[in-house]
mmCIF file of C-alpha atoms in Angstrom:
data_model
loop_
_atom_site.group_PDB
_atom_site.id
_atom_site.type_symbol
_atom_site.label_atom_id
_atom_site.label_comp_id
_atom_site.label_asym_id
_atom_site.label_seq_id
_atom_site.Cartn_x
_atom_site.Cartn_y
_atom_site.Cartn_z
ATOM 1 C CA MET A 140 105.936 74.732 184.791
ATOM 2 C CA LEU A 141 102.668 73.401 183.332
ATOM 3 C CA LYS A 142 103.423 70.573 180.937
ATOM 4 C CA ARG A 143 101.730 70.378 177.545
ATOM 5 C CA THR A 144 99.396 67.704 176.196
ATOM 6 C CA VAL A 145 100.397 66.930 172.608
ATOM 7 C CA TYR A 146 97.732 65.242 170.453
ATOM 8 C CA PHE A 147 98.449 63.393 167.196
ATOM 9 C CA GLU A 148 95.652 62.057 164.971
ATOM 10 C CA SER A 149 97.328 61.694 161.548
ATOM 11 C CA ALA A 150 99.774 59.114 160.189
ATOM 12 C CA ALA A 151 103.298 60.158 161.131
ATOM 13 C CA HIS A 152 106.656 59.060 162.461
ATOM 14 C CA LEU A 153 107.663 60.562 165.801
ATOM 15 C CA SER A 154 111.325 60.728 166.726
ATOM 16 C CA PHE A 155 113.803 62.606 168.901
ATOM 17 C CA LYS A 156 116.461 65.095 167.887
ATOM 18 C CA ASN A 157 118.318 67.864 169.747
ATOM 19 C CA GLY A 158 115.971 67.851 172.737
ATOM 20 C CA GLN A 159 112.854 67.952 170.528
ATOM 21 C CA LEU A 160 110.020 65.597 169.657
ATOM 22 C CA VAL A 161 110.054 65.608 165.868
ATOM 23 C CA TYR A 162 106.724 65.122 164.058
ATOM 24 C CA ASN A 163 107.231 63.868 160.504
ATOM 25 C CA PRO A 164 103.869 63.379 158.726
ATOM 26 C CA ARG A 165 103.339 60.585 156.228
ATOM 27 C CA PRO A 166 103.467 60.372 153.306
ATOM 28 C CA GLU A 167 104.780 63.939 153.422
ATOM 29 C CA GLY A 168 104.033 67.292 154.995
ATOM 30 C CA GLU A 169 105.337 69.957 157.326
ATOM 31 C CA VAL A 170 107.806 68.698 159.932
ATOM 32 C CA ARG A 171 107.091 70.107 163.381
ATOM 33 C CA THR A 172 108.971 69.975 166.670
ATOM 34 C CA VAL A 173 108.027 70.238 170.352
ATOM 35 C CA PRO A 174 110.579 70.599 173.189
ATOM 36 C CA ILE A 175 110.622 67.346 175.175
ATOM 37 C CA GLU A 176 110.888 69.216 178.471
ATOM 38 C CA ASP A 177 107.531 70.928 177.796
ATOM 39 C CA ILE A 178 105.577 67.677 177.322
ATOM 40 C CA GLY A 179 103.475 66.029 180.020
ATOM 41 C CA PHE A 180 101.337 63.789 177.793
ATOM 42 C CA VAL A 181 101.485 62.486 174.259
ATOM 43 C CA VAL A 182 98.111 61.246 172.952
ATOM 44 C CA LEU A 183 98.360 58.935 169.913
ATOM 45 C CA ASP A 184 95.078 58.597 167.988
ATOM 46 C CA ASN A 185 96.048 56.901 164.722
ATOM 47 C CA HIS A 186 97.150 53.306 164.136
ATOM 48 C CA SER A 187 99.651 54.466 161.516
ATOM 49 C CA ILE A 188 101.752 56.469 163.971
ATOM 50 C CA THR A 189 105.202 55.061 164.706
ATOM 51 C CA LEU A 190 107.670 56.092 167.418
ATOM 52 C CA SER A 191 111.395 55.683 167.793
ATOM 53 C CA LEU A 192 112.705 53.931 170.904
ATOM 54 C CA ARG A 193 114.933 56.933 171.547
ATOM 55 C CA LEU A 194 111.874 59.169 171.726
ATOM 56 C CA ILE A 195 110.156 56.818 174.170
ATOM 57 C CA GLU A 196 113.308 56.823 176.308
ATOM 58 C CA GLU A 197 113.486 60.618 176.334
ATOM 59 C CA LEU A 198 109.794 61.007 177.145
ATOM 60 C CA THR A 199 110.194 58.523 179.995
ATOM 61 C CA THR A 200 113.243 60.326 181.339
ATOM 62 C CA ASN A 201 111.248 63.553 181.386
ATOM 63 C CA ASN A 202 108.319 61.926 183.237
ATOM 64 C CA ALA A 203 105.944 62.181 180.276
ATOM 65 C CA ALA A 204 103.109 59.692 179.760
ATOM 66 C CA ILE A 205 102.080 58.238 176.400
ATOM 67 C CA VAL A 206 98.354 57.568 175.882
ATOM 68 C CA PHE A 207 97.279 55.154 173.124
ATOM 69 C CA CYS A 208 93.807 55.301 171.522
ATOM 70 C CA ASP A 209 91.897 52.369 170.018
ATOM 71 C CA LYS A 210 90.070 52.137 166.685
ATOM 72 C CA LEU A 211 87.108 53.972 168.220
ATOM 73 C CA HIS A 212 89.470 56.831 169.149
ATOM 74 C CA HIS A 213 89.071 56.204 172.881
ATOM 75 C CA PRO A 214 92.128 56.121 175.181
ATOM 76 C CA THR A 215 92.781 52.443 175.814
ATOM 77 C CA ALA A 216 96.310 52.120 177.219
ATOM 78 C CA MET A 217 99.123 54.226 178.577
ATOM 79 C CA SER A 218 102.756 54.138 179.478
ATOM 80 C CA VAL A 219 103.939 55.817 182.635
ATOM 81 C CA PRO A 220 107.583 56.323 183.625
ATOM 82 C CA PHE A 221 109.029 54.571 186.662
ATOM 83 C CA ALA A 222 112.192 56.651 186.611
ATOM 84 C CA GLY A 223 110.455 59.798 187.816
ATOM 85 C CA ASN A 224 111.074 59.107 191.502
ATOM 86 C CA THR A 225 113.931 57.414 193.355
ATOM 87 C CA THR A 226 111.973 56.177 196.385
ATOM 88 C CA HIS A 227 109.796 53.528 194.755
ATOM 89 C CA ALA A 228 111.178 50.609 196.769
ATOM 90 C CA GLU A 229 110.735 52.422 200.086
ATOM 91 C CA THR A 230 107.241 53.655 199.272
ATOM 92 C CA LEU A 231 106.213 50.288 197.854
ATOM 93 C CA SER A 232 107.037 48.709 201.221
ATOM 94 C CA ALA A 233 104.913 51.328 202.969
ATOM 95 C CA GLN A 234 102.030 50.744 200.550
ATOM 96 C CA LEU A 235 102.144 46.995 201.098
ATOM 97 C CA ALA A 236 102.179 47.557 204.858
ATOM 98 C CA MET A 237 99.121 49.848 204.922
ATOM 99 C CA SER A 238 96.766 48.858 207.714
ATOM 100 C CA GLU A 239 93.053 48.429 207.109
ATOM 101 C CA PRO A 240 92.175 51.381 209.404
ATOM 102 C CA LEU A 241 94.504 53.601 207.363
ATOM 103 C CA LYS A 242 92.979 52.464 204.060
ATOM 104 C CA LYS A 243 89.469 53.022 205.394
ATOM 105 C CA ASN A 244 90.350 56.506 206.648
ATOM 106 C CA LEU A 245 91.932 57.500 203.337
ATOM 107 C CA TRP A 246 88.927 56.179 201.421
ATOM 108 C CA LYS A 247 86.553 58.081 203.735
ATOM 109 C CA GLN A 248 88.406 61.312 202.915
ATOM 110 C CA THR A 249 88.289 60.489 199.219
ATOM 111 C CA VAL A 250 84.547 59.808 199.111
ATOM 112 C CA GLU A 251 83.731 62.888 201.216
ATOM 113 C CA MET A 252 85.610 65.188 198.854
ATOM 114 C CA LYS A 253 84.182 63.543 195.761
ATOM 115 C CA ILE A 254 80.603 64.086 196.963
ATOM 116 C CA LYS A 255 81.338 67.677 198.054
ATOM 117 C CA ASN A 256 82.749 68.430 194.610
ATOM 118 C CA GLN A 257 79.729 66.776 192.984
ATOM 119 C CA ALA A 258 77.500 69.059 195.049
ATOM 120 C CA ALA A 259 79.493 72.041 193.783
ATOM 121 C CA VAL A 260 78.899 70.934 190.182
ATOM 122 C CA LEU A 261 75.158 70.730 190.806
ATOM 123 C CA GLU A 262 75.215 74.194 192.350
ATOM 124 C CA LYS A 263 77.239 75.682 189.487
ATOM 125 C CA THR A 264 74.869 74.198 186.904
ATOM 126 C CA ASP A 265 71.658 75.012 188.833
ATOM 127 C CA SER A 266 70.716 71.349 188.708
ATOM 128 C CA GLY A 267 69.241 70.879 192.193
ATOM 129 C CA GLY A 268 69.939 68.067 194.643
ATOM 130 C CA ILE A 269 72.667 70.034 196.421
ATOM 131 C CA GLU A 270 71.434 69.564 199.978
ATOM 132 C CA ALA A 271 70.984 65.814 199.531
ATOM 133 C CA LEU A 272 74.604 65.451 198.415
ATOM 134 C CA ARG A 273 75.873 67.615 201.246
ATOM 135 C CA ARG A 274 74.059 65.382 203.727
ATOM 136 C CA TYR A 275 75.632 62.314 202.160
ATOM 137 C CA ALA A 276 79.092 63.931 202.319
ATOM 138 C CA ASP A 277 78.630 64.748 206.005
ATOM 139 C CA SER A 278 77.589 61.181 206.856
ATOM 140 C CA VAL A 279 80.392 59.182 205.208
ATOM 141 C CA LYS A 280 81.761 56.635 207.667
ATOM 142 C CA SER A 281 85.133 54.904 207.789
ATOM 143 C CA GLY A 282 85.672 52.991 204.552
ATOM 144 C CA ASP A 283 82.316 54.379 203.327
ATOM 145 C CA SER A 284 80.727 51.329 204.932
ATOM 146 C CA GLU A 285 77.209 52.556 204.114
ATOM 147 C CA ASN A 286 78.043 53.321 200.468
ATOM 148 C CA ARG A 287 77.267 57.014 200.565
ATOM 149 C CA GLU A 288 79.225 57.266 197.296
ATOM 150 C CA GLY A 289 76.650 55.136 195.499
ATOM 151 C CA ALA A 290 73.679 56.895 197.088
ATOM 152 C CA ALA A 291 75.083 60.296 196.106
ATOM 153 C CA ALA A 292 75.742 59.084 192.543
ATOM 154 C CA ARG A 293 72.095 58.135 192.024
ATOM 155 C CA VAL A 294 71.017 61.680 192.878
ATOM 156 C CA TYR A 295 73.919 63.364 191.114
ATOM 157 C CA TRP A 296 73.660 61.835 187.647
ATOM 158 C CA GLN A 297 69.906 62.255 187.317
ATOM 159 C CA LYS A 298 70.047 65.857 188.497
ATOM 160 C CA LEU A 299 72.961 66.722 186.228
ATOM 161 C CA PHE A 300 71.929 64.973 182.985
ATOM 162 C CA GLY A 301 68.253 64.224 183.505
ATOM 163 C CA SER A 302 66.135 61.456 185.002
ATOM 164 C CA GLU A 303 66.649 59.128 182.018
ATOM 165 C CA PHE A 304 70.444 59.235 182.172
ATOM 166 C CA ARG A 305 72.384 56.201 183.387
ATOM 167 C CA ARG A 306 76.122 56.343 183.931
ATOM 168 C CA GLU A 307 77.268 53.318 181.935
ATOM 169 C CA ARG A 308 80.428 52.636 179.981
ATOM 170 C CA TYR A 309 78.471 51.842 176.813
ATOM 171 C CA GLY A 310 75.437 53.944 177.608
ATOM 172 C CA ASN A 311 73.847 56.836 175.765
ATOM 173 C CA ALA A 312 75.397 60.276 175.371
ATOM 174 C CA PRO A 313 77.169 61.911 177.080
ATOM 175 C CA ASN A 314 78.683 58.659 178.406
ATOM 176 C CA HIS A 315 81.122 58.591 175.476
ATOM 177 C CA LEU A 316 82.450 62.032 176.426
ATOM 178 C CA LEU A 317 82.761 61.054 180.077
ATOM 179 C CA ASN A 318 84.612 57.857 179.141
ATOM 180 C CA TYR A 319 87.119 59.742 176.993
ATOM 181 C CA ALA A 320 87.859 62.434 179.560
ATOM 182 C CA TYR A 321 88.023 59.990 182.475
ATOM 183 C CA ALA A 322 90.626 57.964 180.563
ATOM 184 C CA ILE A 323 92.754 61.090 180.124
ATOM 185 C CA LEU A 324 92.321 61.921 183.810
ATOM 186 C CA ARG A 325 93.270 58.371 184.803
ATOM 187 C CA ALA A 326 96.481 58.615 182.805
ATOM 188 C CA ALA A 327 97.297 61.950 184.434
ATOM 189 C CA VAL A 328 96.704 60.523 187.922
ATOM 190 C CA ALA A 329 98.874 57.474 187.192
ATOM 191 C CA ARG A 330 101.676 59.744 185.982
ATOM 192 C CA SER A 331 101.508 61.827 189.177
ATOM 193 C CA LEU A 332 101.408 58.739 191.409
ATOM 194 C CA VAL A 333 104.578 57.390 189.836
ATOM 195 C CA GLY A 334 106.194 60.822 190.102
ATOM 196 C CA SER A 335 105.459 60.748 193.852
ATOM 197 C CA GLY A 336 107.024 57.313 194.244
ATOM 198 C CA LEU A 337 103.727 55.433 194.557
ATOM 199 C CA TYR A 338 102.894 52.143 192.851
ATOM 200 C CA PRO A 339 99.607 52.577 190.906
ATOM 201 C CA ALA A 340 98.513 48.922 191.198
ATOM 202 C CA ILE A 341 98.167 48.986 195.004
ATOM 203 C CA GLY A 342 94.897 50.720 195.796
ATOM 204 C CA ILE A 343 93.345 51.902 199.032
ATOM 205 C CA PHE A 344 89.832 50.819 197.991
ATOM 206 C CA HIS A 345 89.866 49.564 194.407
ATOM 207 C CA HIS A 346 91.601 46.215 194.042
ATOM 208 C CA ASN A 347 91.628 43.694 191.239
ATOM 209 C CA LYS A 348 94.478 41.471 190.136
ATOM 210 C CA TYR A 349 93.793 42.553 186.543
ATOM 211 C CA ASN A 350 93.845 46.295 187.343
ATOM 212 C CA ALA A 351 97.308 47.840 187.122
ATOM 213 C CA TYR A 352 95.944 51.275 188.079
ATOM 214 C CA ALA A 353 93.803 50.626 191.151
ATOM 215 C CA LEU A 354 95.338 53.501 193.106
ATOM 216 C CA ALA A 355 94.761 55.853 190.168
ATOM 217 C CA ASP A 356 91.107 54.802 190.228
ATOM 218 C CA ASP A 357 91.003 55.736 193.922
ATOM 219 C CA VAL A 358 92.747 59.093 193.684
ATOM 220 C CA MET A 359 90.896 60.318 190.605
ATOM 221 C CA GLU A 360 87.488 60.183 192.335
ATOM 222 C CA PRO A 361 87.453 63.762 193.746
ATOM 223 C CA TYR A 362 88.733 65.002 190.370
ATOM 224 C CA ARG A 363 85.927 63.388 188.364
ATOM 225 C CA PRO A 364 83.530 66.317 188.980
ATOM 226 C CA TYR A 365 85.902 68.565 187.008
ATOM 227 C CA VAL A 366 85.364 66.225 184.054
ATOM 228 C CA ASP A 367 81.613 66.205 184.656
ATOM 229 C CA GLU A 368 81.419 70.002 184.609
ATOM 230 C CA LEU A 369 83.377 70.163 181.352
ATOM 231 C CA VAL A 370 81.229 67.461 179.741
ATOM 232 C CA TYR A 371 78.057 69.203 180.930
ATOM 233 C CA GLU A 372 79.014 72.315 178.957
ATOM 234 C CA LEU A 373 79.520 70.208 175.810
ATOM 235 C CA TRP A 374 76.369 68.161 176.448
ATOM 236 C CA LYS A 375 74.093 71.223 176.358
ATOM 237 C CA ASP A 376 74.746 71.547 172.606
ATOM 238 C CA LEU A 377 75.119 67.832 171.903
ATOM 239 C CA ASP A 378 73.083 65.768 169.449
ATOM 240 C CA PRO A 379 71.257 63.271 171.738
ATOM 241 C CA ASP A 380 71.998 60.445 169.298
ATOM 242 C CA ALA A 381 75.697 61.252 168.969
ATOM 243 C CA ASP A 382 78.148 58.492 169.780
ATOM 244 C CA ASP A 383 81.278 59.859 168.101
ATOM 245 C CA ILE A 384 83.622 62.436 169.554
ATOM 246 C CA SER A 385 84.593 65.250 167.214
ATOM 247 C CA LYS A 386 88.075 66.700 166.965
ATOM 248 C CA GLU A 387 86.799 69.931 168.517
ATOM 249 C CA GLN A 388 85.268 68.046 171.453
ATOM 250 C CA LYS A 389 88.517 66.169 172.044
ATOM 251 C CA GLN A 390 90.398 69.452 172.098
ATOM 252 C CA GLN A 391 87.963 70.811 174.670
ATOM 253 C CA LEU A 392 88.227 67.688 176.826
ATOM 254 C CA LEU A 393 92.034 67.762 176.740
ATOM 255 C CA LYS A 394 91.856 71.239 178.281
ATOM 256 C CA LEU A 395 90.834 69.445 181.473
ATOM 257 C CA LEU A 396 94.479 69.086 182.506
ATOM 258 C CA ALA A 397 94.914 72.867 182.509
ATOM 259 C CA ALA A 398 91.657 73.598 184.380
ATOM 260 C CA ASP A 399 92.048 75.617 187.579
ATOM 261 C CA VAL A 400 91.598 73.740 190.865
ATOM 262 C CA HIS A 401 91.740 75.057 194.434
ATOM 263 C CA MET A 402 94.467 73.375 196.487
ATOM 264 C CA THR A 403 94.637 74.567 200.119
ATOM 265 C CA ASN A 404 93.510 78.093 199.185
ATOM 266 C CA THR A 405 95.881 78.163 196.210
ATOM 267 C CA LEU A 406 94.733 78.072 192.602
ATOM 268 C CA ARG A 407 96.689 75.611 190.461
ATOM 269 C CA PRO A 408 96.241 73.905 187.053
ATOM 270 C CA LEU A 409 94.705 70.453 187.521
ATOM 271 C CA MET A 410 97.862 68.685 186.355
ATOM 272 C CA VAL A 411 99.848 70.516 189.047
ATOM 273 C CA GLY A 412 97.111 69.908 191.611
ATOM 274 C CA LEU A 413 97.457 66.185 191.018
ATOM 275 C CA SER A 414 101.103 66.332 192.070
ATOM 276 C CA TYR A 415 100.043 68.043 195.319
ATOM 277 C CA THR A 416 97.484 65.296 195.931
ATOM 278 C CA THR A 417 99.769 62.351 195.200
ATOM 279 C CA ALA A 418 102.656 63.816 197.198
ATOM 280 C CA SER A 419 100.334 64.282 200.188
ATOM 281 C CA LEU A 420 99.036 60.721 199.771
ATOM 282 C CA ALA A 421 102.607 59.422 199.866
ATOM 283 C CA ARG A 422 103.144 61.321 203.117
ATOM 284 C CA CYS A 423 99.927 59.848 204.564
ATOM 285 C CA ILE A 424 101.057 56.334 203.664
ATOM 286 C CA ASN A 425 104.454 56.990 205.234
ATOM 287 C CA GLY A 426 102.822 58.289 208.445
ATOM 288 C CA GLU A 427 103.980 61.875 207.956
ATOM 289 C CA GLN A 428 100.515 63.474 207.761
ATOM 290 C CA LYS A 429 96.876 62.548 208.218
ATOM 291 C CA LYS A 430 94.954 64.250 205.426
ATOM 292 C CA ILE A 431 95.161 63.965 201.641
ATOM 293 C CA ASP A 432 95.374 67.311 199.859
ATOM 294 C CA TYR A 433 92.428 67.033 197.470
ATOM 295 C CA PRO A 434 91.017 69.889 195.361
ATOM 296 C CA VAL A 435 87.998 71.757 196.656
ATOM 297 C CA MET A 436 85.603 72.815 193.893
ATOM 298 C CA LYS A 437 84.145 76.257 194.419
ATOM 299 C CA ALA A 438 80.516 76.832 193.493
ATOM 300 C CA SER A 439 81.282 80.397 192.421
#
């Protein structure tokens, strides 16, 4: 069953009762309820929202993630449940024991699929540069030792959003839309990793003692083009000087988690596809298979 993303942007108290998340607006208003079992993500975008500990416990038990937004309304933190899988200790040992050749092979697969999906975005948007990206994808070496990812990115961003565009966290539009959607994607990946028994802080390429989600940053790479395609559609009608994200844009970006992705010739919602990917990664780490099951973006 596809889990729902529930978004709250007004002052309210959230609690739990009879299997339901209870939304009680402040100072007063219509009380609403959502079945806990239907929720995959709760996005909190108001500093005056409060939650009961019982609700947090129930969301955690049902493997739901809570995403917290900052004063600029950008996702800034998240909680992910560690009770969603019973093999964490076993898989953690396998993650810590990963050999360098295994890490390099898994990263090679990841970069190849990311670039192939970027090429599909360029083809779908008639942006050009497709053949260059396909050549980069076909020449990725173990561990991406020649940084084909970076070379492909230089072509990709300028073809997709124009020669003046620079992909920067605090750069010009549509960077703000990309940042918002990538943060949602990152939370979704972290949730799926934990659900597959993997520890998000132990990456295969990304590593930083201050990064608790290094593995999420690895796994989300081939999924980023799905964000880029969605943002491209919004960008076509975007004010070039815009730096705020409207409620309507947020609603469109949150639809990312329900977007269709192709998983081994099977069409699945992105949120479900992530569980396929992370489960396959766990099997790769445990020596049970060789290839990560990443989504393949179709150009048509």
